[in-house]
Amino acid sequence: MIRYLVLLTVVLLTVSCSGGSGTDTAQVAPPNPTATVAPPTPTPTQVPPTPTPTQVPPTPTPTQVPPTPTPTQVPPTPAPTQVPPTPAPTQVPPTPTPTQIQPTPTPTTGRPTAVTMCGWASSYTIQNGFIHLTAEEAPKNQNIQNLVIEFIPNRRGAKHPIFNETEGYALHEYSLETLDISKNEQQVAIPKAKTAYRMDLKFLLTGSTIDGRNCQQELHEAFTRSDDYYPSPMLSLPDNAQPNLQRYAEYLANIPKPNAQSVFLATSKGDWNGNWEAMEVRKFEKPIRLGFHGDVGSEDYETVRDLLEILAVIAPDLDIGYANSLDEVTIPIHFVDCTERLVLDHKPCKGSRQPSGSLSGQLFFRGSGPIWVRISDQRINRHVLTHELGHALGLFHWNIESGSMSVGRSQTQWLSEWELMALSTIQHSASDWMQSRGSMREALGIPENDQWTRYSEDPDRLGDTPDSTWVELANLLEIQAMEAIRQTEPKYSR
């Protein structure tokens, strides 16, 4: 049979940010590029694996088929002079996801398999949810000083690691079990999944000897856990996560229209060296449904709640809310520790309790994702979480002092007046994914006048004080954020 193979080159970009050790303000580390990642070819829908009572050769991964090319963008119709404010959008059900995977029995390898590591000979079986290790003598008798079984998220035939392929859910599935080197027989339970997202696990036996040798043996490439290993896909929220969408309602009629400054902010990126670069509009094109996973604190829900409250007024066209189940999530937020093992596979993780965050995923696939956010080791999370969600909503880093998207050590733990006005412009109904600066100006009906020339000739003037409404709203957010921080017990001690 003749097979046609079409290769689609994709570029993956990951924005990573980290903070310093300031008492109130978590910092975002440079100089990684802005949170946009070129899409790899979308991962094929997960197909339930065939039960494997005995070890059989793995089935080859299906050939990936490239998506239909994106049609040429058509400039949107210019928005009217004043769009009547509308209430925050009603929750819209997301596009249904594929049917749940049918129950799969946990596979076993009934017959013992011999393995030798650092001179220690043993055999193992995988049966009834356990890995059984047996040897004639204990590991320490072969000068082994430590021995662990690592569990690493994997997909058979996929390139490791599989973070983008799993929308970041693989971050939660790293674990290890330390073995007792004084025993010649050991039994280790296969870990339960931390989320309802289906993926396999690689089993690695690793260790070292007293003379400094490091050894590693793979026990299973991609072990498929049965359905009872996964938690419910339903997501719950605490009461303090629910936003008051009328909190800033009195400002709705006074929100300024987009202008030259806001368009330049929406299409500009800065760096640590004071340089500015013109960018195209980054606008997520489908309803945003947020899902919280991992080590989520009460303050994290409150941070997102406060963001939803202000977005209801400054971006009434934006359809954003919480997901009720895993299937509804369009932007998952993963709260994970940057463990030593995770840092090896996910370089944006800083480790050593250094606050960091990143926005990753297929950001260039017509603004439809999938994209995901990682938050790690943040004591309070007001800044890193606000900052990364700012990237998800279309903001870049800027060379402006005292803003959440600032580079350097002047970042705030709330959205500044510049971020508010830029978000209002990006999420305007006339704005579109990948618009150029000029196309955005025309779509919004902004004249190419002296003000436009001012920012075009000197981007450093983008830090000009904007309309007083933006300043007043930013001041209210600052008061709210600082009060919340004072009342929050830090997640981690320094």
GROMACS .gro file of C-alpha atoms in nm:
model
  494
    1MET     CA    1   0.000   0.000   0.000
    2ILE     CA    2   0.131   0.343  -0.089
    3ARG     CA    3   0.145   0.576   0.207
    4TYR     CA    4   0.159   0.948   0.176
    5LEU     CA    5   0.327   1.122   0.465
    6VAL     CA    6   0.291   1.494   0.503
    7LEU     CA    7   0.513   1.663   0.754
    8LEU     CA    8   0.397   1.985   0.906
    9THR     CA    9   0.667   2.190   1.067
   10VAL     CA   10   0.558   2.356   1.382
   11VAL     CA   11   0.733   2.588   1.612
   12LEU     CA   12   0.670   2.568   1.981
   13LEU     CA   13   0.721   2.878   2.186
   14THR     CA   14   0.706   2.896   2.561
   15VAL     CA   15   0.691   3.210   2.766
   16SER     CA   16   0.846   3.161   3.105
   17CYS     CA   17   0.853   3.404   3.389
   18SER     CA   18   1.000   3.390   3.736
   19GLY     CA   19   1.000   3.613   4.036
   20GLY     CA   20   1.258   3.713   4.288
   21SER     CA   21   1.242   3.701   4.662
   22GLY     CA   22   1.083   4.038   4.742
   23THR     CA   23   0.842   4.043   5.030
   24ASP     CA   24   0.537   4.171   4.844
   25THR     CA   25   0.614   4.162   4.475
   26ALA     CA   26   0.695   3.837   4.299
   27GLN     CA   27   0.918   3.898   4.004
   28VAL     CA   28   0.908   3.750   3.658
   29ALA     CA   29   1.246   3.649   3.527
   30PRO     CA   30   1.361   3.747   3.184
   31PRO     CA   31   1.479   3.709   2.923
   32ASN     CA   32   1.264   3.437   2.786
   33PRO     CA   33   1.046   3.540   2.491
   34THR     CA   34   0.689   3.649   2.536
   35ALA     CA   35   0.432   3.389   2.605
   36THR     CA   36   0.366   3.273   2.259
   37VAL     CA   37   0.442   2.927   2.137
   38ALA     CA   38   0.423   2.804   1.785
   39PRO     CA   39   0.189   2.509   1.751
   40PRO     CA   40   0.299   2.162   1.700
   41THR     CA   41   0.058   1.958   1.497
   42PRO     CA   42  -0.247   1.897   1.720
   43THR     CA   43  -0.210   1.574   1.914
   44PRO     CA   44  -0.444   1.300   1.786
   45THR     CA   45  -0.746   1.225   1.999
   46GLN     CA   46  -0.659   0.974   2.266
   47VAL     CA   47  -0.776   0.628   2.165
   48PRO     CA   48  -0.839   0.371   2.433
   49PRO     CA   49  -0.551   0.128   2.442
   50THR     CA   50  -0.618  -0.239   2.382
   51PRO     CA   51  -0.600  -0.443   2.702
   52THR     CA   52  -0.262  -0.611   2.729
   53PRO     CA   53  -0.269  -0.917   2.952
   54THR     CA   54   0.083  -1.002   2.838
   55GLN     CA   55   0.360  -0.785   2.699
   56VAL     CA   56   0.328  -0.738   2.327
   57PRO     CA   57   0.514  -0.512   2.085
   58PRO     CA   58   0.376  -0.155   2.099
   59THR     CA   59   0.138  -0.045   1.828
   60PRO     CA   60   0.299   0.225   1.611
   61THR     CA   61   0.173   0.576   1.676
   62PRO     CA   62  -0.073   0.686   1.405
   63THR     CA   63   0.067   0.918   1.144
   64GLN     CA   64  -0.025   1.274   1.233
   65VAL     CA   65  -0.241   1.447   0.974
   66PRO     CA   66  -0.191   1.822   0.941
   67PRO     CA   67  -0.485   2.052   1.011
   68THR     CA   68  -0.665   2.225   0.725
   69PRO     CA   69  -0.479   2.548   0.644
   70THR     CA   70  -0.619   2.853   0.815
   71PRO     CA   71  -0.817   3.070   0.571
   72THR     CA   72  -0.683   3.416   0.489
   73GLN     CA   73  -0.785   3.663   0.756
   74VAL     CA   74  -1.044   3.917   0.647
   75PRO     CA   75  -1.026   4.258   0.816
   76PRO     CA   76  -1.313   4.294   1.061
   77THR     CA   77  -1.582   4.556   1.011
   78PRO     CA   78  -1.494   4.876   1.202
   79ALA     CA   79  -1.670   4.903   1.534
   80PRO     CA   80  -1.935   5.175   1.583
   81THR     CA   81  -1.833   5.491   1.763
   82GLN     CA   82  -1.977   5.364   2.090
   83VAL     CA   83  -2.064   5.002   2.155
   84PRO     CA   84  -2.343   4.988   2.413
   85PRO     CA   85  -2.212   4.815   2.721
   86THR     CA   86  -2.343   4.467   2.773
   87PRO     CA   87  -2.350   4.263   3.089
   88ALA     CA   88  -2.082   4.003   3.144
   89PRO     CA   89  -2.148   3.717   2.900
   90THR     CA   90  -2.350   3.421   3.002
   91GLN     CA   91  -2.151   3.106   3.042
   92VAL     CA   92  -2.142   2.940   2.701
   93PRO     CA   93  -2.094   2.566   2.686
   94PRO     CA   94  -1.762   2.487   2.518
   95THR     CA   95  -1.740   2.271   2.211
   96PRO     CA   96  -1.800   1.911   2.320
   97THR     CA   97  -1.486   1.707   2.356
   98PRO     CA   98  -1.452   1.349   2.240
   99THR     CA   99  -1.643   1.079   2.420
  100GLN     CA  100  -1.485   0.950   2.739
  101ILE     CA  101  -1.238   0.666   2.693
  102GLN     CA  102  -1.392   0.328   2.754
  103PRO     CA  103  -1.279   0.141   3.065
  104THR     CA  104  -0.943  -0.025   3.021
  105PRO     CA  105  -0.819  -0.300   3.253
  106THR     CA  106  -0.480  -0.248   3.415
  107PRO     CA  107  -0.227  -0.451   3.215
  108THR     CA  108   0.009  -0.694   3.378
  109THR     CA  109   0.335  -0.863   3.298
  110GLY     CA  110   0.281  -1.198   3.462
  111ARG     CA  111   0.617  -1.359   3.404
  112PRO     CA  112   0.926  -1.220   3.582
  113THR     CA  113   1.159  -1.005   3.374
  114ALA     CA  114   1.529  -1.003   3.459
  115VAL     CA  115   1.703  -0.669   3.511
  116THR     CA  116   2.059  -0.583   3.618
  117MET     CA  117   2.157  -0.239   3.740
  118CYS     CA  118   2.494  -0.132   3.881
  119GLY     CA  119   2.581  -0.500   3.915
  120TRP     CA  120   2.268  -0.581   4.118
  121ALA     CA  121   2.067  -0.858   3.951
  122SER     CA  122   1.694  -0.882   4.013
  123SER     CA  123   1.366  -0.959   3.841
  124TYR     CA  124   1.030  -0.783   3.842
  125THR     CA  125   0.666  -0.835   3.758
  126ILE     CA  126   0.388  -0.579   3.716
  127GLN     CA  127   0.067  -0.723   3.848
  128ASN     CA  128  -0.249  -0.618   4.031
  129GLY     CA  129  -0.143  -0.254   4.050
  130PHE     CA  130   0.204  -0.323   4.193
  131ILE     CA  131   0.562  -0.356   4.077
  132HIS     CA  132   0.720  -0.655   4.250
  133LEU     CA  133   1.101  -0.666   4.271
  134THR     CA  134   1.286  -0.982   4.378
  135ALA     CA  135   1.659  -1.054   4.406
  136GLU     CA  136   1.883  -1.311   4.569
  137GLU     CA  137   2.054  -1.045   4.776
  138ALA     CA  138   1.980  -0.692   4.895
  139PRO     CA  139   2.096  -0.395   4.681
  140LYS     CA  140   2.334  -0.266   4.950
  141ASN     CA  141   2.535  -0.587   4.918
  142GLN     CA  142   2.627  -0.467   4.568
  143ASN     CA  143   2.743  -0.128   4.700
  144ILE     CA  144   2.422   0.045   4.593
  145GLN     CA  145   2.358   0.344   4.820
  146ASN     CA  146   2.018   0.458   4.688
  147LEU     CA  147   1.753   0.308   4.468
  148VAL     CA  148   1.421   0.455   4.346
  149ILE     CA  149   1.148   0.382   4.098
  150GLU     CA  150   1.056   0.694   3.901
  151PHE     CA  151   0.713   0.737   3.745
  152ILE     CA  152   0.725   0.970   3.444
  153PRO     CA  153   0.431   1.073   3.221
  154ASN     CA  154   0.468   0.932   2.872
  155ARG     CA  155   0.293   0.830   2.554
  156ARG     CA  156   0.417   0.540   2.349
  157GLY     CA  157   0.601   0.672   2.044
  158ALA     CA  158   0.571   1.038   2.152
  159LYS     CA  159   0.871   1.264   2.193
  160HIS     CA  160   0.948   1.320   2.561
  161PRO     CA  161   0.849   1.530   2.748
  162ILE     CA  162   0.478   1.550   2.666
  163PHE     CA  163   0.377   1.882   2.825
  164ASN     CA  164   0.221   2.049   2.520
  165GLU     CA  165   0.068   1.721   2.404
  166THR     CA  166  -0.119   1.696   2.735
  167GLU     CA  167  -0.193   2.070   2.781
  168GLY     CA  168   0.037   2.074   3.080
  169TYR     CA  169  -0.142   1.797   3.270
  170ALA     CA  170   0.174   1.585   3.254
  171LEU     CA  171   0.330   1.826   3.506
  172HIS     CA  172   0.129   1.659   3.782
  173GLU     CA  173   0.225   1.298   3.708
  174TYR     CA  174   0.592   1.298   3.810
  175SER     CA  175   0.658   1.095   4.125
  176LEU     CA  176   0.907   0.850   4.270
  177GLU     CA  177   0.922   0.579   4.534
  178THR     CA  178   1.241   0.519   4.734
  179LEU     CA  179   1.329   0.152   4.783
  180ASP     CA  180   1.480  -0.007   5.093
  181ILE     CA  181   1.831  -0.115   4.990
  182SER     CA  182   1.848  -0.358   5.283
  183LYS     CA  183   1.570  -0.578   5.141
  184ASN     CA  184   1.587  -0.822   4.853
  185GLU     CA  185   1.209  -0.828   4.796
  186GLN     CA  186   1.005  -0.511   4.748
  187GLN     CA  187   0.660  -0.410   4.633
  188VAL     CA  188   0.573  -0.063   4.500
  189ALA     CA  189   0.220   0.056   4.423
  190ILE     CA  190   0.157   0.217   4.086
  191PRO     CA  191   0.049   0.576   4.169
  192LYS     CA  192  -0.301   0.708   4.119
  193ALA     CA  193  -0.343   0.988   3.863
  194LYS     CA  194  -0.350   1.343   4.002
  195THR     CA  195  -0.601   1.468   3.742
  196ALA     CA  196  -0.864   1.308   3.520
  197TYR     CA  197  -0.654   1.365   3.208
  198ARG     CA  198  -0.555   1.026   3.061
  199MET     CA  199  -0.188   0.949   3.000
  200ASP     CA  200   0.054   0.659   3.043
  201LEU     CA  201   0.349   0.626   3.278
  202LYS     CA  202   0.707   0.525   3.215
  203PHE     CA  203   0.867   0.320   3.497
  204LEU     CA  204   1.239   0.378   3.556
  205LEU     CA  205   1.458   0.200   3.810
  206THR     CA  206   1.739   0.441   3.899
  207GLY     CA  207   2.012   0.441   4.158
  208SER     CA  208   2.375   0.509   4.243
  209THR     CA  209   2.662   0.326   4.407
  210ILE     CA  210   2.894   0.430   4.688
  211ASP     CA  211   3.174   0.485   4.433
  212GLY     CA  212   2.965   0.743   4.242
  213ARG     CA  213   2.825   0.539   3.955
  214ASN     CA  214   2.472   0.628   3.835
  215CYS     CA  215   2.258   0.356   3.681
  216GLN     CA  216   1.915   0.342   3.519
  217GLN     CA  217   1.692   0.073   3.371
  218GLU     CA  218   1.351   0.111   3.208
  219LEU     CA  219   1.092  -0.129   3.348
  220HIS     CA  220   0.799  -0.016   3.127
  221GLU     CA  221   0.784   0.235   2.842
  222ALA     CA  222   0.418   0.338   2.863
  223PHE     CA  223   0.202   0.170   3.125
  224THR     CA  224  -0.174   0.234   3.087
  225ARG     CA  225  -0.363   0.271   3.412
  226SER     CA  226  -0.721   0.154   3.442
  227ASP     CA  227  -1.013   0.394   3.491
  228ASP     CA  228  -1.024   0.349   3.866
  229TYR     CA  229  -0.682   0.516   3.887
  230TYR     CA  230  -0.829   0.851   3.778
  231PRO     CA  231  -1.032   1.102   3.985
  232SER     CA  232  -1.363   1.247   3.873
  233PRO     CA  233  -1.341   1.495   3.583
  234MET     CA  234  -1.578   1.732   3.764
  235LEU     CA  235  -1.424   2.054   3.897
  236SER     CA  236  -1.543   2.232   4.209
  237LEU     CA  237  -1.492   2.588   4.329
  238PRO     CA  238  -1.488   2.738   4.678
  239ASP     CA  239  -1.737   3.012   4.761
  240ASN     CA  240  -1.467   3.280   4.755
  241ALA     CA  241  -1.400   3.208   4.385
  242GLN     CA  242  -1.735   3.347   4.271
  243PRO     CA  243  -1.697   3.697   4.120
  244ASN     CA  244  -1.925   3.993   4.179
  245LEU     CA  245  -1.965   4.103   3.818
  246GLN     CA  246  -2.135   4.425   3.927
  247ARG     CA  247  -1.843   4.540   4.142
  248TYR     CA  248  -1.730   4.804   3.892
  249ALA     CA  249  -2.062   4.850   3.709
  250GLU     CA  250  -2.067   5.226   3.772
  251TYR     CA  251  -1.762   5.263   3.545
  252LEU     CA  252  -1.913   5.075   3.252
  253ALA     CA  253  -2.050   5.382   3.072
  254ASN     CA  254  -1.722   5.573   3.119
  255ILE     CA  255  -1.473   5.321   2.985
  256PRO     CA  256  -1.257   5.513   2.734
  257LYS     CA  257  -1.254   5.413   2.369
  258PRO     CA  258  -0.939   5.259   2.219
  259ASN     CA  259  -0.681   5.516   2.111
  260ALA     CA  260  -0.332   5.531   1.962
  261GLN     CA  261  -0.164   5.458   2.296
  262SER     CA  262  -0.376   5.150   2.366
  263VAL     CA  263  -0.320   5.009   2.015
  264PHE     CA  264   0.058   5.050   2.048
  265LEU     CA  265   0.049   4.883   2.390
  266ALA     CA  266  -0.155   4.594   2.248
  267THR     CA  267   0.102   4.541   1.972
  268SER     CA  268   0.433   4.613   2.147
  269LYS     CA  269   0.683   4.395   2.329
  270GLY     CA  270   0.973   4.517   2.544
  271ASP     CA  271   1.283   4.350   2.684
  272TRP     CA  272   1.536   4.396   2.963
  273ASN     CA  273   1.753   4.616   2.741
  274GLY     CA  274   1.491   4.885   2.679
  275ASN     CA  275   1.416   4.776   2.322
  276TRP     CA  276   1.067   4.768   2.171
  277GLU     CA  277   0.937   4.532   1.903
  278ALA     CA  278   0.614   4.560   1.701
  279MET     CA  279   0.393   4.254   1.744
  280GLU     CA  280   0.069   4.121   1.601
  281VAL     CA  281  -0.245   4.089   1.809
  282ARG     CA  282  -0.269   3.779   2.030
  283LYS     CA  283  -0.635   3.715   2.100
  284PHE     CA  284  -0.778   3.382   2.212
  285GLU     CA  285  -1.064   3.317   1.972
  286LYS     CA  286  -1.287   3.081   2.165
  287PRO     CA  287  -1.469   3.105   2.498
  288ILE     CA  288  -1.222   3.094   2.787
  289ARG     CA  289  -1.304   2.838   3.054
  290LEU     CA  290  -1.048   2.824   3.333
  291GLY     CA  291  -0.962   2.505   3.522
  292PHE     CA  292  -0.752   2.491   3.841
  293HIS     CA  293  -0.530   2.188   3.899
  294GLY     CA  294  -0.269   2.093   4.158
  295ASP     CA  295  -0.162   2.282   4.467
  296VAL     CA  296  -0.428   2.554   4.444
  297GLY     CA  297  -0.464   2.793   4.737
  298SER     CA  298  -0.760   3.002   4.847
  299GLU     CA  299  -0.567   3.314   4.740
  300ASP     CA  300  -0.533   3.175   4.386
  301TYR     CA  301  -0.910   3.155   4.344
  302GLU     CA  302  -0.942   3.509   4.480
  303THR     CA  303  -0.681   3.642   4.238
  304VAL     CA  304  -0.874   3.504   3.941
  305ARG     CA  305  -1.205   3.618   4.091
  306ASP     CA  306  -1.075   3.976   4.110
  307LEU     CA  307  -0.955   3.953   3.750
  308LEU     CA  308  -1.298   3.837   3.629
  309GLU     CA  309  -1.465   4.127   3.810
  310ILE     CA  310  -1.259   4.395   3.633
  311LEU     CA  311  -1.277   4.219   3.294
  312ALA     CA  312  -1.657   4.232   3.310
  313VAL     CA  313  -1.629   4.612   3.281
  314ILE     CA  314  -1.320   4.678   3.069
  315ALA     CA  315  -1.374   4.386   2.826
  316PRO     CA  316  -1.750   4.314   2.810
  317ASP     CA  317  -1.705   4.133   2.475
  318LEU     CA  318  -1.477   3.872   2.636
  319ASP     CA  319  -1.645   3.540   2.712
  320ILE     CA  320  -1.457   3.411   3.017
  321GLY     CA  321  -1.552   3.204   3.320
  322TYR     CA  322  -1.484   2.885   3.513
  323ALA     CA  323  -1.506   2.534   3.373
  324ASN     CA  324  -1.731   2.284   3.549
  325SER     CA  325  -1.546   1.975   3.428
  326LEU     CA  326  -1.220   1.875   3.263
  327ASP     CA  327  -1.392   1.853   2.924
  328GLU     CA  328  -1.490   2.222   2.940
  329VAL     CA  329  -1.145   2.359   3.022
  330THR     CA  330  -0.989   2.572   2.746
  331ILE     CA  331  -0.710   2.725   2.959
  332PRO     CA  332  -0.590   2.497   3.240
  333ILE     CA  333  -0.389   2.656   3.522
  334HIS     CA  334  -0.142   2.414   3.679
  335PHE     CA  335  -0.004   2.482   4.028
  336VAL     CA  336   0.300   2.257   4.073
  337ASP     CA  337   0.625   2.247   4.267
  338CYS     CA  338   0.940   2.259   4.056
  339THR     CA  339   1.089   1.937   4.189
  340GLU     CA  340   1.440   1.831   4.097
  341ARG     CA  341   1.305   1.571   3.853
  342LEU     CA  342   1.054   1.810   3.691
  343VAL     CA  343   1.320   2.076   3.640
  344LEU     CA  344   1.516   1.829   3.426
  345ASP     CA  345   1.228   1.799   3.179
  346HIS     CA  346   1.068   2.144   3.209
  347LYS     CA  347   1.345   2.404   3.193
  348PRO     CA  348   1.124   2.709   3.272
  349CYS     CA  349   1.081   2.563   3.621
  350LYS     CA  350   1.344   2.730   3.841
  351GLY     CA  351   1.339   2.502   4.144
  352SER     CA  352   1.476   2.592   4.489
  353ARG     CA  353   1.149   2.765   4.577
  354GLN     CA  354   1.204   3.036   4.317
  355PRO     CA  355   0.867   3.176   4.206
  356SER     CA  356   0.809   3.116   3.836
  357GLY     CA  357   0.535   3.082   3.582
  358SER     CA  358   0.490   3.019   3.212
  359LEU     CA  359   0.234   3.031   2.935
  360SER     CA  360   0.280   2.752   2.681
  361GLY     CA  361   0.097   2.577   2.402
  362GLN     CA  362  -0.002   2.614   2.040
  363LEU     CA  363  -0.042   2.991   2.037
  364PHE     CA  364  -0.013   3.031   1.661
  365PHE     CA  365  -0.297   2.797   1.565
  366ARG     CA  366  -0.559   3.064   1.488
  367GLY     CA  367  -0.571   3.169   1.851
  368SER     CA  368  -0.760   2.855   1.946
  369GLY     CA  369  -0.488   2.685   2.148
  370PRO     CA  370  -0.460   2.465   2.332
  371ILE     CA  371  -0.264   2.680   2.575
  372TRP     CA  372  -0.188   2.628   2.942
  373VAL     CA  373  -0.047   2.817   3.239
  374ARG     CA  374   0.203   2.692   3.498
  375ILE     CA  375   0.248   2.858   3.839
  376SER     CA  376   0.522   2.735   4.074
  377ASP     CA  377   0.656   2.818   4.419
  378GLN     CA  378   0.484   3.153   4.450
  379ARG     CA  379   0.431   3.253   4.812
  380ILE     CA  380   0.107   3.441   4.744
  381ASN     CA  381   0.061   3.413   4.366
  382ARG     CA  382  -0.094   3.757   4.321
  383HIS     CA  383   0.173   3.865   4.079
  384VAL     CA  384   0.281   3.552   3.890
  385LEU     CA  385  -0.076   3.435   3.837
  386THR     CA  386  -0.196   3.780   3.727
  387HIS     CA  387   0.106   3.816   3.499
  388GLU     CA  388   0.064   3.480   3.324
  389LEU     CA  389  -0.310   3.530   3.275
  390GLY     CA  390  -0.220   3.868   3.127
  391HIS     CA  391  -0.012   3.682   2.869
  392ALA     CA  392  -0.300   3.440   2.806
  393LEU     CA  393  -0.528   3.737   2.736
  394GLY     CA  394  -0.285   3.888   2.486
  395LEU     CA  395  -0.040   4.110   2.676
  396PHE     CA  396   0.336   4.122   2.616
  397HIS     CA  397   0.625   4.234   2.836
  398TRP     CA  398   0.673   4.612   2.836
  399ASN     CA  399   0.948   4.861   2.917
  400ILE     CA  400   0.715   5.048   3.151
  401GLU     CA  401   0.769   5.092   3.523
  402SER     CA  402   0.512   4.974   3.779
  403GLY     CA  403   0.300   4.730   3.583
  404SER     CA  404   0.226   4.360   3.601
  405MET     CA  405   0.378   4.312   3.254
  406SER     CA  406   0.688   4.522   3.326
  407VAL     CA  407   1.032   4.371   3.287
  408GLY     CA  408   1.276   4.402   3.572
  409ARG     CA  409   1.197   4.456   3.937
  410SER     CA  410   0.915   4.709   3.911
  411GLN     CA  411   0.636   4.459   3.853
  412THR     CA  412   0.310   4.500   4.042
  413GLN     CA  413   0.075   4.240   4.188
  414TRP     CA  414  -0.227   4.394   4.015
  415LEU     CA  415  -0.312   4.518   3.666
  416SER     CA  416  -0.191   4.873   3.605
  417GLU     CA  417  -0.372   5.146   3.409
  418TRP     CA  418  -0.170   5.053   3.097
  419GLU     CA  419  -0.263   4.686   3.116
  420LEU     CA  420  -0.629   4.772   3.167
  421MET     CA  421  -0.644   4.994   2.860
  422ALA     CA  422  -0.450   4.742   2.646
  423LEU     CA  423  -0.676   4.453   2.749
  424SER     CA  424  -0.983   4.662   2.671
  425THR     CA  425  -0.846   4.721   2.320
  426ILE     CA  426  -0.732   4.361   2.256
  427GLN     CA  427  -1.069   4.221   2.366
  428HIS     CA  428  -1.271   4.476   2.165
  429SER     CA  429  -1.511   4.315   1.918
  430ALA     CA  430  -1.330   4.481   1.626
  431SER     CA  431  -0.991   4.337   1.722
  432ASP     CA  432  -0.883   4.011   1.566
  433TRP     CA  433  -0.621   3.740   1.598
  434MET     CA  434  -0.287   3.829   1.436
  435GLN     CA  435  -0.394   4.178   1.327
  436SER     CA  436  -0.104   4.404   1.244
  437ARG     CA  437  -0.079   4.735   1.426
  438GLY     CA  438  -0.201   4.920   1.119
  439SER     CA  439  -0.492   4.683   1.063
  440MET     CA  440  -0.597   4.718   1.425
  441ARG     CA  441  -0.587   5.097   1.398
  442GLU     CA  442  -0.810   5.090   1.090
  443ALA     CA  443  -1.054   4.836   1.241
  444LEU     CA  444  -1.097   5.051   1.551
  445GLY     CA  445  -1.132   5.374   1.354
  446ILE     CA  446  -0.829   5.545   1.511
  447PRO     CA  447  -0.682   5.833   1.306
  448GLU     CA  448  -0.317   5.834   1.204
  449ASN     CA  449  -0.263   6.173   1.366
  450ASP     CA  450   0.003   6.344   1.579
  451GLN     CA  451  -0.065   6.111   1.873
  452TRP     CA  452  -0.008   5.808   1.651
  453THR     CA  453   0.316   5.960   1.522
  454ARG     CA  454   0.426   6.036   1.878
  455TYR     CA  455   0.423   5.669   1.984
  456SER     CA  456   0.550   5.548   1.650
  457GLU     CA  457   0.861   5.767   1.675
  458ASP     CA  458   0.925   5.712   2.048
  459PRO     CA  459   0.777   5.393   2.203
  460ASP     CA  460   0.918   5.493   2.543
  461ARG     CA  461   0.633   5.744   2.560
  462LEU     CA  462   0.388   5.453   2.593
  463GLY     CA  463   0.432   5.504   2.967
  464ASP     CA  464   0.242   5.835   2.941
  465THR     CA  465  -0.034   5.862   3.203
  466PRO     CA  466  -0.356   5.747   3.032
  467ASP     CA  467  -0.718   5.856   3.085
  468SER     CA  468  -0.809   5.915   3.451
  469THR     CA  469  -1.065   5.632   3.444
  470TRP     CA  470  -0.787   5.380   3.388
  471VAL     CA  471  -0.581   5.533   3.667
  472GLU     CA  472  -0.874   5.524   3.909
  473LEU     CA  473  -0.955   5.160   3.832
  474ALA     CA  474  -0.588   5.060   3.871
  475ASN     CA  475  -0.578   5.233   4.210
  476LEU     CA  476  -0.881   5.033   4.323
  477LEU     CA  477  -0.713   4.709   4.210
  478GLU     CA  478  -0.398   4.801   4.401
  479ILE     CA  479  -0.592   4.859   4.722
  480GLN     CA  480  -0.777   4.530   4.674
  481ALA     CA  481  -0.458   4.332   4.603
  482MET     CA  482  -0.257   4.475   4.893
  483GLU     CA  483  -0.540   4.412   5.139
  484ALA     CA  484  -0.570   4.051   5.017
  485ILE     CA  485  -0.194   4.000   5.054
  486ARG     CA  486  -0.198   4.128   5.411
  487GLN     CA  487  -0.467   3.875   5.500
  488THR     CA  488  -0.308   3.579   5.322
  489GLU     CA  489  -0.086   3.322   5.487
  490PRO     CA  490   0.204   3.254   5.246
  491LYS     CA  491   0.203   2.910   5.087
  492TYR     CA  492   0.573   2.861   5.139
  493SER     CA  493   0.819   2.988   5.397
  494ARG     CA  494   1.136   3.150   5.274
   0.00000   0.00000   0.00000
